[in-house]
Short mmCIF file of C-alpha atoms in Angstrom, two decimals:
data_model
loop_
_atom_site.label_atom_id
_atom_site.label_comp_id
_atom_site.label_asym_id
_atom_site.label_seq_id
_atom_site.Cartn_x
_atom_site.Cartn_y
_atom_site.Cartn_z
CA UNK C 1 37.24 -35.73 -75.74
CA UNK C 2 33.51 -36.18 -76.36
CA UNK C 3 31.14 -33.30 -77.12
CA UNK C 4 27.56 -33.00 -75.99
CA UNK C 5 24.90 -31.52 -78.32
CA UNK C 6 22.32 -29.30 -76.66
CA UNK C 7 18.67 -30.02 -77.54
CA UNK C 8 15.18 -29.27 -76.27
CA UNK C 9 13.90 -31.62 -73.68
CA UNK C 10 10.39 -32.97 -74.12
CA UNK C 11 9.11 -30.65 -71.40
CA UNK C 12 10.71 -27.61 -73.04
CA UNK C 13 9.23 -28.56 -76.39
CA UNK C 14 5.76 -28.92 -74.88
CA UNK C 15 6.11 -25.52 -73.21
CA UNK C 16 7.08 -23.89 -76.52
CA UNK C 17 4.12 -25.52 -78.28
CA UNK C 18 1.79 -24.34 -75.52
CA UNK C 19 3.09 -20.77 -75.80
CA UNK C 20 2.63 -20.80 -79.57
CA UNK C 21 -0.93 -22.10 -79.10
CA UNK C 22 -1.71 -19.32 -76.63
CA UNK C 23 -0.34 -16.69 -79.01
CA UNK C 24 -2.44 -18.05 -81.87
CA UNK C 25 -5.53 -18.04 -79.66
CA UNK C 26 -4.83 -14.42 -78.73
CA UNK C 27 -4.24 -13.36 -82.32
CA UNK C 28 -7.18 -15.19 -83.92
CA UNK C 29 -9.91 -12.79 -82.71
CA UNK C 30 -7.85 -9.85 -83.92
CA UNK C 31 -7.41 -11.48 -87.33
CA UNK C 32 -11.13 -12.26 -87.56
CA UNK C 33 -11.99 -8.70 -86.54
CA UNK C 34 -9.64 -7.33 -89.21
CA UNK C 35 -11.23 -9.55 -91.84
CA UNK C 36 -14.73 -8.46 -90.83
CA UNK C 37 -13.62 -4.83 -90.94
CA UNK C 38 -12.40 -5.36 -94.50
CA UNK C 39 -15.66 -7.09 -95.47
CA UNK C 40 -17.71 -4.33 -93.87
CA UNK C 41 -15.66 -1.73 -95.73
CA UNK C 42 -16.40 -3.48 -99.04
CA UNK C 43 -20.07 -3.69 -98.12
CA UNK C 44 -20.12 0.04 -97.41
CA UNK C 45 -18.44 0.65 -100.75
CA UNK C 46 -21.20 -1.33 -102.47
CA UNK C 47 -23.81 0.85 -100.79
CA UNK C 48 -21.87 3.96 -101.83
CA UNK C 49 -21.96 2.76 -105.44
CA UNK C 50 -25.69 2.18 -105.16
CA UNK C 51 -26.16 5.70 -103.80
CA UNK C 52 -24.29 7.19 -106.76
CA UNK C 53 -26.24 4.98 -109.17
CA UNK C 54 -29.54 6.20 -107.71
CA UNK C 55 -28.60 9.80 -108.42
CA UNK C 56 -27.28 9.04 -111.89
CA UNK C 57 -30.58 7.32 -112.63
CA UNK C 58 -32.50 10.35 -111.33
CA UNK C 59 -30.39 12.65 -113.51
CA UNK C 60 -31.20 10.51 -116.55
CA UNK C 61 -34.92 9.82 -116.00
CA UNK C 62 -36.17 12.52 -113.64
CA UNK C 63 -37.04 10.10 -110.85
CA UNK C 64 -35.52 7.39 -108.73
CA UNK C 65 -35.88 3.83 -110.06
CA UNK C 66 -38.96 1.70 -109.39
CA UNK C 67 -39.21 -0.73 -106.53
CA UNK C 68 -40.63 -3.18 -109.03
CA UNK C 69 -42.42 -3.09 -112.37
CA UNK C 70 -44.98 -5.32 -114.03
CA UNK C 71 -46.29 -4.96 -117.56
CA UNK C 72 -49.77 -3.94 -116.39
CA UNK C 73 -49.26 -2.69 -112.89
CA UNK C 74 -50.64 -4.65 -109.96
CA UNK C 75 -49.72 -8.26 -110.75
CA UNK C 76 -52.76 -9.95 -109.21
CA UNK C 77 -56.31 -8.50 -109.15
CA UNK C 78 -57.35 -7.27 -112.61
CA UNK C 79 -58.67 -9.82 -115.10
CA UNK C 80 -58.69 -7.33 -117.97
CA UNK C 81 -55.11 -7.65 -119.20
CA UNK C 82 -54.63 -8.46 -122.89
CA UNK C 83 -52.23 -11.27 -121.95
CA UNK C 84 -49.65 -12.28 -119.34
CA UNK C 85 -48.44 -9.73 -116.84
CA UNK C 86 -44.67 -10.27 -116.95
CA UNK C 87 -42.29 -8.71 -114.50
CA UNK C 88 -40.26 -5.78 -115.80
CA UNK C 89 -37.55 -5.96 -113.18
CA UNK C 90 -36.55 -4.74 -109.74
CA UNK C 91 -34.72 -1.61 -108.58
CA UNK C 92 -31.44 -3.46 -109.02
CA UNK C 93 -32.28 -4.34 -112.62
CA UNK C 94 -32.92 -0.72 -113.52
CA UNK C 95 -29.70 0.39 -111.85
CA UNK C 96 -27.56 -1.99 -113.93
CA UNK C 97 -26.38 0.64 -116.48
CA UNK C 98 -25.15 2.79 -113.60
CA UNK C 99 -23.34 -0.11 -111.91
CA UNK C 100 -21.06 -0.90 -114.87
CA UNK C 101 -23.44 -3.62 -116.07
CA UNK C 102 -24.68 -2.00 -119.29
CA UNK C 103 -24.02 -5.11 -121.40
CA UNK C 104 -26.38 -7.21 -119.28
CA UNK C 105 -29.01 -4.46 -119.17
CA UNK C 106 -28.89 -3.87 -122.93
CA UNK C 107 -29.49 -7.58 -123.56
CA UNK C 108 -32.83 -7.50 -121.70
CA UNK C 109 -36.06 -7.18 -123.67
CA UNK C 110 -38.37 -5.03 -121.57
CA UNK C 111 -41.31 -5.50 -123.94
CA UNK C 112 -41.18 -9.30 -123.99
CA UNK C 113 -43.93 -11.52 -122.62
CA UNK C 114 -41.17 -13.25 -120.67
CA UNK C 115 -40.38 -11.78 -117.26
CA UNK C 116 -37.06 -9.98 -117.11
CA UNK C 117 -35.48 -12.31 -114.57
CA UNK C 118 -36.18 -15.43 -116.67
CA UNK C 119 -34.76 -14.13 -119.95
CA UNK C 120 -31.56 -15.68 -121.26
CA UNK C 121 -28.41 -13.59 -121.68
CA UNK C 122 -25.42 -15.51 -123.04
CA UNK C 123 -27.27 -18.72 -122.29
CA UNK C 124 -27.83 -17.83 -118.62
CA UNK C 125 -31.01 -16.49 -117.07
CA UNK C 126 -30.74 -12.87 -115.97
CA UNK C 127 -31.48 -13.86 -112.37
CA UNK C 128 -28.52 -16.27 -112.41
CA UNK C 129 -25.92 -13.58 -113.12
CA UNK C 130 -23.98 -12.76 -109.96
CA UNK C 131 -23.48 -8.99 -109.67
CA UNK C 132 -20.55 -8.51 -107.25
CA UNK C 133 -21.65 -5.04 -106.18
CA UNK C 134 -25.03 -6.46 -105.10
CA UNK C 135 -23.42 -8.93 -102.70
CA UNK C 136 -22.03 -8.13 -99.23
CA UNK C 137 -18.93 -10.28 -98.57
CA UNK C 138 -19.94 -10.68 -94.92
CA UNK C 139 -22.89 -12.81 -96.04
CA UNK C 140 -21.25 -16.20 -96.41
CA UNK C 141 -24.49 -17.57 -97.89
CA UNK C 142 -24.37 -15.39 -100.98
CA UNK C 143 -23.77 -16.52 -104.55
CA UNK C 144 -26.18 -18.92 -106.24
CA UNK C 145 -29.10 -20.42 -104.34
CA UNK C 146 -30.80 -23.44 -105.87
CA UNK C 147 -34.57 -23.17 -105.58
CA UNK C 148 -36.35 -26.15 -107.10
CA UNK C 149 -33.56 -26.77 -109.58
CA UNK C 150 -33.40 -23.11 -110.58
CA UNK C 151 -30.23 -21.41 -109.26
CA UNK C 152 -30.64 -17.72 -108.51
CA UNK C 153 -28.03 -15.12 -107.69
CA UNK C 154 -28.73 -13.64 -104.29
CA UNK C 155 -28.50 -9.98 -103.35
CA UNK C 156 -27.94 -8.17 -100.06
CA UNK C 157 -29.47 -4.74 -100.67
CA UNK C 158 -33.04 -3.52 -101.08
CA UNK C 159 -34.86 -0.20 -101.37
CA UNK C 160 -37.13 0.74 -98.49
CA UNK C 161 -40.82 1.50 -98.30
CA UNK C 162 -40.11 3.17 -94.98
CA UNK C 163 -42.24 2.77 -91.86
CA UNK C 164 -45.08 0.60 -93.07
CA UNK C 165 -46.77 -2.00 -90.93
CA UNK C 166 -47.22 -5.63 -91.86
CA UNK C 167 -49.97 -8.11 -91.10
CA UNK C 168 -49.52 -11.13 -88.86
CA UNK C 169 -49.72 -13.62 -91.72
CA UNK C 170 -47.16 -14.93 -94.16
CA UNK C 171 -46.47 -17.51 -96.82
CA UNK C 172 -46.81 -21.21 -96.13
CA UNK C 173 -46.11 -22.67 -93.64
CA UNK C 174 -46.05 -19.37 -91.72
CA UNK C 175 -49.54 -18.47 -90.61
CA UNK C 176 -49.35 -16.14 -87.66
CA UNK C 177 -46.93 -13.80 -85.90
CA UNK C 178 -48.14 -11.41 -83.21
CA UNK C 179 -45.06 -9.19 -83.53
CA UNK C 180 -46.09 -7.73 -86.90
CA UNK C 181 -49.23 -5.94 -85.68
CA UNK C 182 -47.38 -4.84 -82.52
CA UNK C 183 -44.71 -3.06 -84.53
CA UNK C 184 -47.35 -1.65 -86.90
CA UNK C 185 -49.11 -0.06 -83.93
CA UNK C 186 -45.83 1.25 -82.51
CA UNK C 187 -44.75 2.97 -85.70
CA UNK C 188 -48.03 4.87 -85.91
CA UNK C 189 -47.12 6.54 -82.62
CA UNK C 190 -43.79 7.64 -84.12
CA UNK C 191 -44.61 9.06 -87.53
CA UNK C 192 -47.70 10.49 -89.22
CA UNK C 193 -49.38 8.95 -92.22
CA UNK C 194 -49.26 10.98 -95.41
CA UNK C 195 -52.52 12.74 -96.35
CA UNK C 196 -54.03 9.94 -98.44
CA UNK C 197 -52.33 6.59 -97.75
CA UNK C 198 -54.53 4.80 -100.30
CA UNK C 199 -52.70 6.54 -103.16
CA UNK C 200 -49.39 5.11 -104.43
CA UNK C 201 -47.61 8.46 -104.09
CA UNK C 202 -48.55 8.60 -100.42
CA UNK C 203 -46.19 5.82 -99.36
CA UNK C 204 -44.00 6.85 -96.44
CA UNK C 205 -40.74 5.58 -97.93
CA UNK C 206 -38.67 6.32 -101.01
CA UNK C 207 -39.71 3.19 -102.93
CA UNK C 208 -42.95 1.47 -103.87
CA UNK C 209 -43.15 -2.22 -104.57
CA UNK C 210 -45.45 -1.87 -107.60
CA UNK C 211 -44.05 1.26 -109.18
CA UNK C 212 -46.05 1.44 -112.41
CA UNK C 213 -48.07 4.42 -111.10
CA UNK C 214 -45.34 6.13 -109.09
CA UNK C 215 -41.59 6.47 -108.62
CA UNK C 216 -40.27 8.99 -106.11
CA UNK C 217 -38.46 12.15 -107.13
CA UNK C 218 -36.11 14.39 -105.17
CA UNK C 219 -38.99 16.79 -104.53
CA UNK C 220 -40.90 13.96 -102.80
CA UNK C 221 -38.16 13.57 -100.18
CA UNK C 222 -39.43 16.50 -98.16
CA UNK C 223 -37.37 15.68 -95.05
CA UNK C 224 -34.18 16.07 -97.07
CA UNK C 225 -32.05 13.47 -98.79
CA UNK C 226 -29.49 13.42 -95.97
CA UNK C 227 -32.23 12.56 -93.44
CA UNK C 228 -33.96 9.78 -95.39
CA UNK C 229 -32.63 6.27 -95.80
CA UNK C 230 -33.03 4.70 -99.23
CA UNK C 231 -31.44 1.25 -99.24
CA UNK C 232 -30.06 -1.16 -96.68
CA UNK C 233 -28.84 -4.68 -96.10
CA UNK C 234 -30.90 -7.88 -96.18
CA UNK C 235 -30.08 -11.59 -95.88
CA UNK C 236 -31.16 -14.42 -98.15
CA UNK C 237 -31.60 -16.93 -95.33
CA UNK C 238 -33.99 -14.63 -93.51
CA UNK C 239 -36.57 -13.86 -96.22
CA UNK C 240 -38.19 -16.01 -98.87
CA UNK C 241 -38.59 -12.87 -100.98
CA UNK C 242 -34.85 -12.11 -100.91
CA UNK C 243 -34.29 -15.72 -101.97
CA UNK C 244 -36.24 -14.98 -105.15
CA UNK C 245 -33.15 -13.16 -106.40
CA UNK C 246 -32.02 -9.66 -107.27
CA UNK C 247 -33.71 -9.43 -110.71
CA UNK C 248 -37.28 -10.26 -109.77
CA UNK C 249 -39.76 -7.41 -109.30
CA UNK C 250 -41.03 -9.40 -106.33
CA UNK C 251 -37.64 -9.59 -104.61
CA UNK C 252 -38.49 -7.29 -101.67
CA UNK C 253 -37.44 -4.05 -103.39
CA UNK C 254 -39.90 -1.43 -102.18
CA UNK C 255 -41.21 -3.96 -99.65
CA UNK C 256 -38.53 -3.86 -96.95
CA UNK C 257 -39.69 -1.79 -94.03
CA UNK C 258 -38.17 0.03 -91.08
CA UNK C 259 -41.11 -1.05 -88.92
CA UNK C 260 -39.23 -4.26 -88.07
CA UNK C 261 -36.17 -3.57 -85.86
CA UNK C 262 -32.72 -4.00 -87.40
CA UNK C 263 -31.42 -7.59 -87.24
CA UNK C 264 -34.73 -9.03 -86.08
CA UNK C 265 -34.08 -12.77 -86.33
CA UNK C 266 -36.32 -14.25 -89.03
CA UNK C 267 -33.66 -16.75 -90.08
CA UNK C 268 -35.09 -19.91 -88.53
CA UNK C 269 -35.60 -23.05 -90.57
CA UNK C 270 -39.15 -23.77 -91.63
CA UNK C 271 -39.13 -27.21 -90.04
CA UNK C 272 -37.36 -26.26 -86.82
CA UNK C 273 -40.54 -26.16 -84.75
CA UNK C 274 -39.97 -22.56 -83.63
CA UNK C 275 -42.66 -19.92 -83.78
CA UNK C 276 -43.73 -18.32 -87.04
CA UNK C 277 -42.20 -14.95 -86.15
CA UNK C 278 -38.68 -16.31 -86.52
CA UNK C 279 -39.07 -17.88 -89.94
CA UNK C 280 -38.18 -16.36 -93.33
CA UNK C 281 -41.64 -17.10 -94.69
CA UNK C 282 -43.38 -14.76 -92.26
CA UNK C 283 -44.02 -11.51 -94.08
CA UNK C 284 -44.58 -9.51 -90.91
CA UNK C 285 -40.98 -9.93 -89.73
CA UNK C 286 -38.94 -11.08 -92.76
CA UNK C 287 -39.27 -7.66 -94.43
CA UNK C 288 -36.86 -6.00 -92.00
CA UNK C 289 -33.25 -4.97 -92.59
CA UNK C 290 -30.54 -7.28 -91.29
CA UNK C 291 -26.91 -8.17 -91.86
CA UNK C 292 -24.09 -10.47 -90.75
CA UNK C 293 -22.23 -7.52 -89.26
CA UNK C 294 -22.17 -7.56 -85.46
CA UNK C 295 -24.44 -4.96 -83.91
CA UNK C 296 -26.24 -3.43 -86.88
CA UNK C 297 -26.53 -3.01 -90.63
CA UNK C 298 -25.37 -0.66 -93.35
CA UNK C 299 -27.64 1.85 -95.11
CA UNK C 300 -27.28 4.38 -97.89
CA UNK C 301 -29.23 7.62 -97.50
CA UNK C 302 -30.76 9.77 -100.19
CA UNK C 303 -27.70 11.99 -100.45
CA UNK C 304 -25.47 8.98 -101.11
CA UNK C 305 -23.96 8.95 -97.62
CA UNK C 306 -23.47 5.52 -96.05
CA UNK C 307 -24.20 4.97 -92.36
CA UNK C 308 -23.95 1.92 -90.15
CA UNK C 309 -27.07 2.00 -87.97
CA UNK C 310 -26.90 0.06 -84.69
CA UNK C 311 -29.56 -2.52 -83.98
CA UNK C 312 -30.14 -0.67 -80.70
CA UNK C 313 -31.27 2.48 -82.51
CA UNK C 314 -34.24 4.13 -80.83
CA UNK C 315 -37.37 2.79 -82.54
CA UNK C 316 -39.07 6.09 -83.37
CA UNK C 317 -35.82 7.59 -84.68
CA UNK C 318 -35.50 4.62 -87.04
CA UNK C 319 -39.04 5.21 -88.33
CA UNK C 320 -38.36 8.90 -88.89
CA UNK C 321 -35.24 8.11 -90.88
CA UNK C 322 -37.32 5.79 -93.05
CA UNK C 323 -40.11 8.35 -93.57
CA UNK C 324 -39.52 10.75 -96.46
CA UNK C 325 -41.90 13.48 -95.30
CA UNK C 326 -42.74 13.37 -91.61
CA UNK C 327 -41.32 16.85 -90.97
CA UNK C 328 -39.57 15.83 -87.74
CA UNK C 329 -35.90 16.90 -87.39
CA UNK C 330 -33.52 13.99 -86.84
CA UNK C 331 -29.85 13.39 -86.17
CA UNK C 332 -28.40 10.40 -87.96
CA UNK C 333 -26.48 8.19 -85.47
#
């Protein structure tokens, strides 16, 4: 008596494969969303560490760290310096001891005629050291960026100068962007200027790009630490200054502004033929906060609290959160 073995027919096999494909297609977005949630959580943790480091720095030195330092202050105009005017590091350089990076910090010579970011530590330039806590895992273009044969470790966080307008010009080949002056005019309807804006200590935000004359203190944050944002996310592909690297005093620390809306797209390629506003070399728009997270970007406030601000945040509210002393009550979204 013969026996017959049961098996899938070709049609049944194709149906099973189709069902499996449909299930994978349904699950893939959920998996991607879970991965992004994990990356965003790590990014928020980085910001939390930066918030704690800012306060530990203040406890140690009586002020928050500089946005950037040069040996003799303003790095361009005066012709009276006794020699070169080397960079003394960015905010992120001066936070190194409070980010479990004391060995790297201790190896830097802050009195050298060589700029901090170009000095060698263990045979590697300071700017080439990747600091994991300075990198958001959602930014797939992080790590080392080769600029003219000089690889630089990229960062994703900068200190803010608050609501400060930018001109319409930028670095080559960017020459003009009408959006910069438009936003500069808008922010002036939202927040007041401080009494004497020509003085360094009259900046609206918590950080100043050239901090030789002034670094903010807790007493300067008159709106309250919990109502004033200090640092937020940036992207290397969207700003030539971020591309300079985390260690340079000219790396956008104390230059990033709330006047440009969150996630304004300045990530276009220089040779793409698009307008200057959407290119990373345009200073009027590239100095805004932006991230790879859908719908907004992460920020750490003066009290160390981390908030994800939506890119749809009301414009004037965003300026008031960036201003350290406008005296207007706000509710953080």
